[in-house]
Tab-separated table of C-alpha atoms in Angstrom:
chain	number	residue	atom	x	y	z
A	5	MET	CA	0.000	0.000	0.000
A	6	SER	CA	1.075	3.510	-0.688
A	7	ASP	CA	1.488	6.220	1.963
A	8	LYS	CA	-1.503	8.189	0.689
A	9	PHE	CA	-3.780	5.179	1.097
A	10	VAL	CA	-2.570	4.629	4.711
A	11	VAL	CA	-3.205	8.295	5.548
A	12	PHE	CA	-6.677	8.034	3.989
A	13	LEU	CA	-7.506	4.981	6.117
A	14	CYS	CA	-6.290	6.732	9.302
A	15	LEU	CA	-8.394	9.820	8.596
A	16	LEU	CA	-11.421	7.657	7.774
A	17	GLY	CA	-10.961	5.682	11.019
A	18	GLY	CA	-10.611	8.887	13.078
A	19	PHE	CA	-13.707	10.398	11.476
A	20	CYS	CA	-15.740	7.269	12.197
A	21	PHE	CA	-14.520	7.175	15.839
A	22	ILE	CA	-15.343	10.864	16.460
A	23	SER	CA	-18.747	10.473	14.813
A	24	TRP	CA	-19.510	7.462	16.987
A	25	LYS	CA	-18.490	9.306	20.213
A	26	HIS	CA	-20.797	12.194	19.474
A	27	SER	CA	-23.694	10.036	18.147
A	28	LEU	CA	-26.515	8.373	20.065
A	29	ILE	CA	-25.957	4.819	18.694
A	30	GLY	CA	-24.487	2.079	20.829
A	31	VAL	CA	-21.540	-0.224	20.352
A	32	THR	CA	-23.667	-2.944	18.763
A	33	ASP	CA	-25.160	-0.584	16.172
A	34	ALA	CA	-21.700	0.782	15.410
A	35	LEU	CA	-20.317	-2.713	14.823
A	36	LYS	CA	-23.266	-3.538	12.547
A	37	LEU	CA	-22.719	-0.323	10.599
A	38	ALA	CA	-18.996	-1.086	10.282
A	39	GLY	CA	-19.737	-4.632	9.106
A	40	ARG	CA	-22.148	-3.393	6.478
A	41	GLY	CA	-19.561	-0.901	5.290
A	42	ILE	CA	-16.916	-3.624	5.025
A	43	ILE	CA	-19.312	-5.871	3.068
A	44	PHE	CA	-20.146	-2.966	0.756
A	45	LEU	CA	-16.438	-2.255	0.181
A	46	GLY	CA	-15.823	-5.957	-0.510
A	47	ILE	CA	-18.625	-6.055	-3.077
A	48	CYS	CA	-17.279	-2.906	-4.772
A	49	THR	CA	-13.757	-4.367	-4.800
A	50	TRP	CA	-15.018	-7.647	-6.307
A	51	LEU	CA	-16.918	-5.777	-9.033
A	52	ILE	CA	-13.881	-3.654	-9.862
A	53	TYR	CA	-11.784	-6.846	-10.035
A	54	MET	CA	-14.240	-8.821	-12.185
A	55	LEU	CA	-15.432	-6.159	-14.650
A	56	PRO	CA	-12.262	-6.220	-16.877
A	57	ARG	CA	-12.286	-10.007	-16.919
A	58	LEU	CA	-15.966	-10.190	-17.837
A	59	LYS	CA	-15.351	-7.660	-20.595
A	60	SER	CA	-12.447	-9.698	-22.002
A	61	PHE	CA	-14.561	-12.885	-21.762
A	62	PHE	CA	-17.578	-11.529	-23.665
A	63	PHE	CA	-15.608	-9.258	-26.018
A	64	PRO	CA	-12.294	-11.050	-26.708
A	65	VAL	CA	-9.584	-9.099	-28.460
A	66	CYS	CA	-7.336	-11.092	-30.791
A	67	GLN	CA	-3.798	-9.870	-30.667
A	68	GLU	CA	-1.249	-11.272	-33.055
A	69	LEU	CA	1.939	-12.282	-31.398
A	70	PRO	CA	4.961	-10.641	-32.942
A	71	GLU	CA	7.110	-13.053	-34.900
A	72	SER	CA	10.518	-13.718	-33.557
A	73	PRO	CA	13.553	-13.084	-35.790
A	74	LEU	CA	14.115	-16.847	-36.060
A	75	GLN	CA	10.566	-17.480	-37.301
A	76	GLU	CA	10.862	-14.602	-39.759
A	77	SER	CA	14.090	-16.016	-41.206
A	78	ASP	CA	12.529	-19.494	-41.517
A	79	ARG	CA	9.515	-18.049	-43.318
A	80	LEU	CA	11.719	-16.123	-45.742
A	81	ARG	CA	13.820	-19.223	-46.377
A	82	GLN	CA	10.717	-21.306	-47.128
A	83	GLU	CA	9.359	-18.670	-49.517
A	84	GLU	CA	12.691	-18.540	-51.334
A	85	ALA	CA	12.764	-22.354	-51.637
A	86	ARG	CA	9.204	-22.392	-53.007
A	87	ARG	CA	10.100	-19.665	-55.502
A	88	ILE	CA	13.153	-21.594	-56.706
A	89	GLN	CA	11.090	-24.781	-57.071
A	90	GLN	CA	8.429	-22.930	-59.056
A	91	HIS	CA	11.077	-21.513	-61.410
A	92	GLN	CA	12.554	-24.983	-61.904
A	93	HIS	CA	9.123	-26.453	-62.726
A	94	ASN	CA	8.434	-23.630	-65.179
A	95	ASP	CA	11.786	-24.219	-66.896
A	96	LYS	CA	11.079	-27.954	-67.159
A	97	MET	CA	7.631	-27.286	-68.627
A	98	SER	CA	9.035	-24.837	-71.183
A	99	ASP	CA	11.828	-27.244	-72.141
A	100	TYR	CA	9.370	-30.160	-72.497
A	101	SER	CA	7.048	-28.023	-74.606
A	102	GLU	CA	9.873	-26.938	-76.919
A	103	ARG	CA	11.500	-30.365	-77.271
A	104	VAL	CA	8.462	-32.686	-77.302
A	105	LEU	CA	5.068	-31.029	-77.619
A	106	LYS	CA	5.735	-28.515	-80.397
A	107	PRO	CA	7.618	-30.979	-82.695
A	108	ARG	CA	4.876	-33.556	-82.092
A	109	GLN	CA	2.150	-31.076	-82.977
A	110	SER	CA	4.038	-29.956	-86.084
A	111	SER	CA	4.494	-33.574	-87.189
A	112	LEU	CA	0.801	-34.369	-86.674
A	113	LEU	CA	-0.209	-31.239	-88.594
A	114	GLN	CA	2.125	-32.130	-91.475
A	115	GLN	CA	0.719	-35.684	-91.591
A	116	LYS	CA	-2.844	-34.355	-91.682
A	117	VAL	CA	-1.980	-31.936	-94.514
A	118	GLU	CA	-0.268	-34.698	-96.526
A	119	ARG	CA	-3.220	-37.062	-95.962
A	120	HIS	CA	-5.668	-34.374	-97.048
A	121	TYR	CA	-3.825	-33.552	-100.270
A	122	SER	CA	-3.270	-37.225	-101.079
A	123	MET	CA	-7.006	-37.920	-100.685
A	124	THR	CA	-8.017	-34.922	-102.806
A	125	GLY	CA	-5.463	-35.746	-105.521
A	126	GLU	CA	-3.532	-32.502	-105.038
A	127	SER	CA	-0.179	-33.950	-104.058
A	128	TRP	CA	1.510	-31.348	-106.275
A	129	ARG	CA	0.839	-28.835	-103.508
A	130	LEU	CA	3.388	-30.653	-101.337
A	131	THR	CA	6.224	-30.095	-103.849
A	132	GLN	CA	8.463	-27.069	-104.081
A	133	GLY	CA	7.464	-26.304	-107.700
A	134	PHE	CA	9.308	-23.867	-109.981
A	135	PRO	CA	9.526	-20.136	-109.324
A	136	VAL	CA	8.349	-17.877	-112.140
A	137	GLY	CA	11.209	-17.384	-114.574
A	138	GLY	CA	13.390	-19.695	-112.534
A	139	GLU	CA	14.357	-23.318	-112.984
A	140	GLU	CA	11.343	-24.141	-115.140
A	141	GLY	CA	12.246	-21.365	-117.596
A	142	GLN	CA	15.821	-22.584	-117.674
A	143	VAL	CA	14.662	-26.133	-118.410
A	144	CYS	CA	12.367	-24.894	-121.158
A	145	ARG	CA	15.123	-22.748	-122.674
A	146	ALA	CA	17.469	-25.738	-122.655
A	147	VAL	CA	15.395	-27.409	-125.394
A	148	ASP	CA	17.151	-27.594	-128.712
A	149	GLU	CA	16.101	-25.119	-131.292
A	150	ASP	CA	15.462	-27.924	-133.782
A	151	GLU	CA	12.849	-29.491	-131.409
A	152	SER	CA	9.209	-29.029	-132.396
A	153	ALA	CA	6.573	-27.517	-130.126
A	154	ASN	CA	4.889	-30.882	-129.448
A	155	GLN	CA	8.196	-32.513	-128.577
A	156	GLY	CA	9.055	-29.637	-126.225
A	157	ALA	CA	5.664	-29.877	-124.471
A	158	ARG	CA	6.077	-33.647	-124.081
A	159	ARG	CA	9.540	-33.132	-122.682
A	160	ARG	CA	8.360	-30.512	-120.160
A	161	ARG	CA	5.479	-32.758	-119.106
A	162	THR	CA	7.906	-35.614	-118.525
A	163	LEU	CA	10.127	-33.376	-116.385
A	164	LEU	CA	7.168	-32.211	-114.312
A	165	GLN	CA	6.020	-35.801	-113.773
A	166	THR	CA	9.445	-36.709	-112.430
A	167	VAL	CA	9.267	-33.764	-109.996
A	168	THR	CA	5.667	-34.311	-108.895
A	169	PRO	CA	5.127	-37.882	-107.670
A	170	ASP	CA	1.823	-39.622	-108.162
A	171	PRO	CA	-0.573	-39.397	-105.237
A	172	THR	CA	-0.230	-42.349	-102.946
A	173	ARG	CA	-3.260	-44.495	-102.494
A	174	THR	CA	-4.551	-44.729	-98.971
A	175	PRO	CA	-5.009	-48.307	-97.797
A	176	ALA	CA	-8.553	-49.458	-97.356
A	177	PRO	CA	-9.686	-49.427	-93.739
A	178	LYS	CA	-9.586	-52.748	-92.006
A	179	GLN	CA	-12.881	-54.347	-91.290
A	180	LYS	CA	-13.767	-54.548	-87.634
A	181	LYS	CA	-13.843	-57.944	-86.057
A	182	VAL	CA	-17.361	-59.101	-85.296
A	183	ILE	CA	-17.397	-60.782	-81.897
A	184	VAL	CA	-19.920	-63.607	-81.543
A	185	LEU	CA	-19.883	-65.418	-78.214
A	186	PRO	CA	-21.425	-68.880	-77.896
A	187	ASP	CA	-24.679	-69.233	-76.007
A	188	GLU	CA	-24.432	-69.797	-72.272
A	189	PRO	CA	-24.714	-73.457	-71.310
A	190	PRO	CA	-27.365	-74.474	-68.758
A	191	GLU	CA	-26.343	-74.350	-65.111
A	192	ASP	CA	-26.783	-78.101	-64.571
A	193	ALA	CA	-24.567	-79.046	-67.546
A	194	GLU	CA	-21.332	-80.891	-66.877
A	195	GLY	CA	-18.208	-78.739	-66.716
A	196	VAL	CA	-20.058	-75.419	-66.348
A	197	VAL	CA	-18.310	-72.616	-64.487
A	198	ARG	CA	-19.594	-69.143	-63.736
A	199	ILE	CA	-17.054	-66.388	-64.358
A	200	ALA	CA	-17.485	-62.805	-63.079
A	201	LEU	CA	-15.516	-59.823	-64.360
A	202	ARG	CA	-14.832	-56.920	-61.992
A	203	CYS	CA	-14.398	-53.918	-64.308
A	204	PRO	CA	-12.383	-50.771	-63.472
A	205	SER	CA	-15.687	-48.873	-63.294
A	206	ARG	CA	-16.720	-51.012	-60.259
A	207	ARG	CA	-19.233	-52.839	-62.467
A	208	THR	CA	-19.437	-56.632	-62.260
A	209	ILE	CA	-20.692	-58.790	-65.135
A	210	GLN	CA	-21.241	-62.554	-65.062
A	211	ARG	CA	-21.500	-65.325	-67.639
A	212	ARG	CA	-21.448	-69.129	-67.807
A	213	PHE	CA	-18.759	-70.999	-69.731
A	214	LEU	CA	-17.699	-74.594	-70.266
A	215	LYS	CA	-14.275	-75.515	-68.985
A	216	THR	CA	-13.462	-77.075	-72.357
A	217	TRP	CA	-13.971	-73.819	-74.244
A	218	SER	CA	-10.993	-71.773	-75.450
A	219	SER	CA	-9.554	-69.229	-73.037
A	220	THR	CA	-9.566	-66.579	-75.787
A	221	LEU	CA	-13.344	-66.347	-75.330
A	222	LEU	CA	-12.583	-64.395	-72.153
A	223	LEU	CA	-10.667	-61.819	-74.198
A	224	ASP	CA	-13.539	-61.581	-76.700
A	225	TRP	CA	-15.976	-61.147	-73.816
A	226	MET	CA	-13.786	-58.427	-72.313
A	227	LEU	CA	-13.514	-56.660	-75.703
A	228	LYS	CA	-17.266	-56.850	-76.203
A	229	SER	CA	-17.720	-55.290	-72.748
A	230	GLY	CA	-15.657	-52.266	-73.811
A	231	TYR	CA	-12.168	-53.218	-72.584
A	232	PRO	CA	-9.786	-54.084	-75.477
A	233	PRO	CA	-7.103	-56.676	-74.660
A	234	ALA	CA	-4.450	-54.329	-76.057
A	235	LEU	CA	-5.041	-51.982	-73.111
A	236	TYR	CA	-6.432	-54.286	-70.402
A	237	THR	CA	-5.620	-57.704	-69.005
A	238	LEU	CA	-7.337	-60.298	-66.818
A	239	CYS	CA	-6.017	-61.097	-63.338
A	240	SER	CA	-7.119	-63.651	-60.784
A	241	SER	CA	-8.208	-62.586	-57.303
A	242	PHE	CA	-5.886	-64.681	-55.151
A	243	PRO	CA	-3.066	-65.088	-55.789
A	244	ARG	CA	-2.905	-61.884	-57.833
A	245	GLU	CA	-1.480	-63.005	-61.179
A	246	THR	CA	-2.242	-62.559	-64.869
A	247	LEU	CA	-4.490	-65.207	-66.409
A	248	ARG	CA	-2.849	-67.193	-69.209
A	249	THR	CA	-4.855	-67.042	-72.434
A	250	ALA	CA	-3.963	-68.606	-75.782
A	251	GLU	CA	-5.700	-69.951	-78.865
A	252	GLY	CA	-5.146	-73.638	-78.050
A	253	LEU	CA	-5.519	-73.253	-74.276
A	254	SER	CA	-8.818	-74.204	-72.652
A	255	LEU	CA	-10.278	-72.559	-69.582
A	256	GLU	CA	-9.457	-75.608	-67.486
A	257	GLU	CA	-5.844	-75.558	-68.641
A	258	ALA	CA	-5.693	-71.811	-67.916
A	259	GLY	CA	-6.604	-72.492	-64.273
A	260	VAL	CA	-10.364	-71.862	-64.279
A	261	LEU	CA	-11.658	-74.966	-62.486
A	262	THR	CA	-14.634	-73.559	-60.575
A	263	HIS	CA	-16.669	-70.379	-60.236
A	264	THR	CA	-14.107	-67.589	-60.542
A	265	LEU	CA	-13.893	-63.820	-60.101
A	266	LEU	CA	-11.473	-62.099	-62.506
A	267	HIS	CA	-10.324	-58.480	-62.372
A	268	VAL	CA	-9.976	-56.309	-65.484
A	269	GLU	CA	-6.836	-54.222	-64.941
A	270	GLU	CA	-5.194	-51.633	-67.166
A	271	ASN	CA	-1.830	-52.588	-68.633
A	272	GLU	CA	1.151	-50.666	-67.360
A	273	PRO	CA	2.649	-48.385	-70.038
A	274	ALA	CA	5.878	-49.655	-71.529
A	275	LEU	CA	8.952	-47.691	-70.482
A	276	THR	CA	10.887	-46.269	-73.413
């Protein structure tokens, strides 16, 4: 406590004592009055103590803690590392685009142009040709003076035919293979197995086969379901291994002896 507060308490105590001496109340009433005053002061003190805390409880104030120099340096180092990584990725993308994507697009565009002109019979557009007054004029002027006009025209036509190749014929499109699966045998027939295919789309299809049938029927069934064997393969459930399929191999020889669940899985791309 400070000196001013002690002086204030002494003056307050002296004033209360003098007032009690000159008043008509007794000792009991004075003690009751003093007790009430103490209780009132305690309540006021408690309110003064609790009001700031109640205010902070109902109206919290978010204060951001200042970052330490170590945290600031770590943050700057992380931002610099991210920036360097981003620049490296951008350089790789640009290099890949220049070395792979653009040449591939140019090659595809050139193939489409050549295919278009070969189909329309305008393959001469793909040749360099003769500039006006250039090589063609020199070839024409090289004709002997004794040569007739018809002979000169025939000669020029022969030279142009050697420069401009004939349009290549496009091969006829291959006919699509028509897949015809045999009818399902009855369930009570001898050697009948039920095979289920679990597709990558979570769809399951089922069909009955005879164990003596060729294992290539499974590939035809998979192709007919929308999964070509060139991109997908059949795997057994347990142990997880690729099912052997061949023209002269039956289902029983391939390992299908009872009702079986096969998984249609995508082939892994070949590493070049």
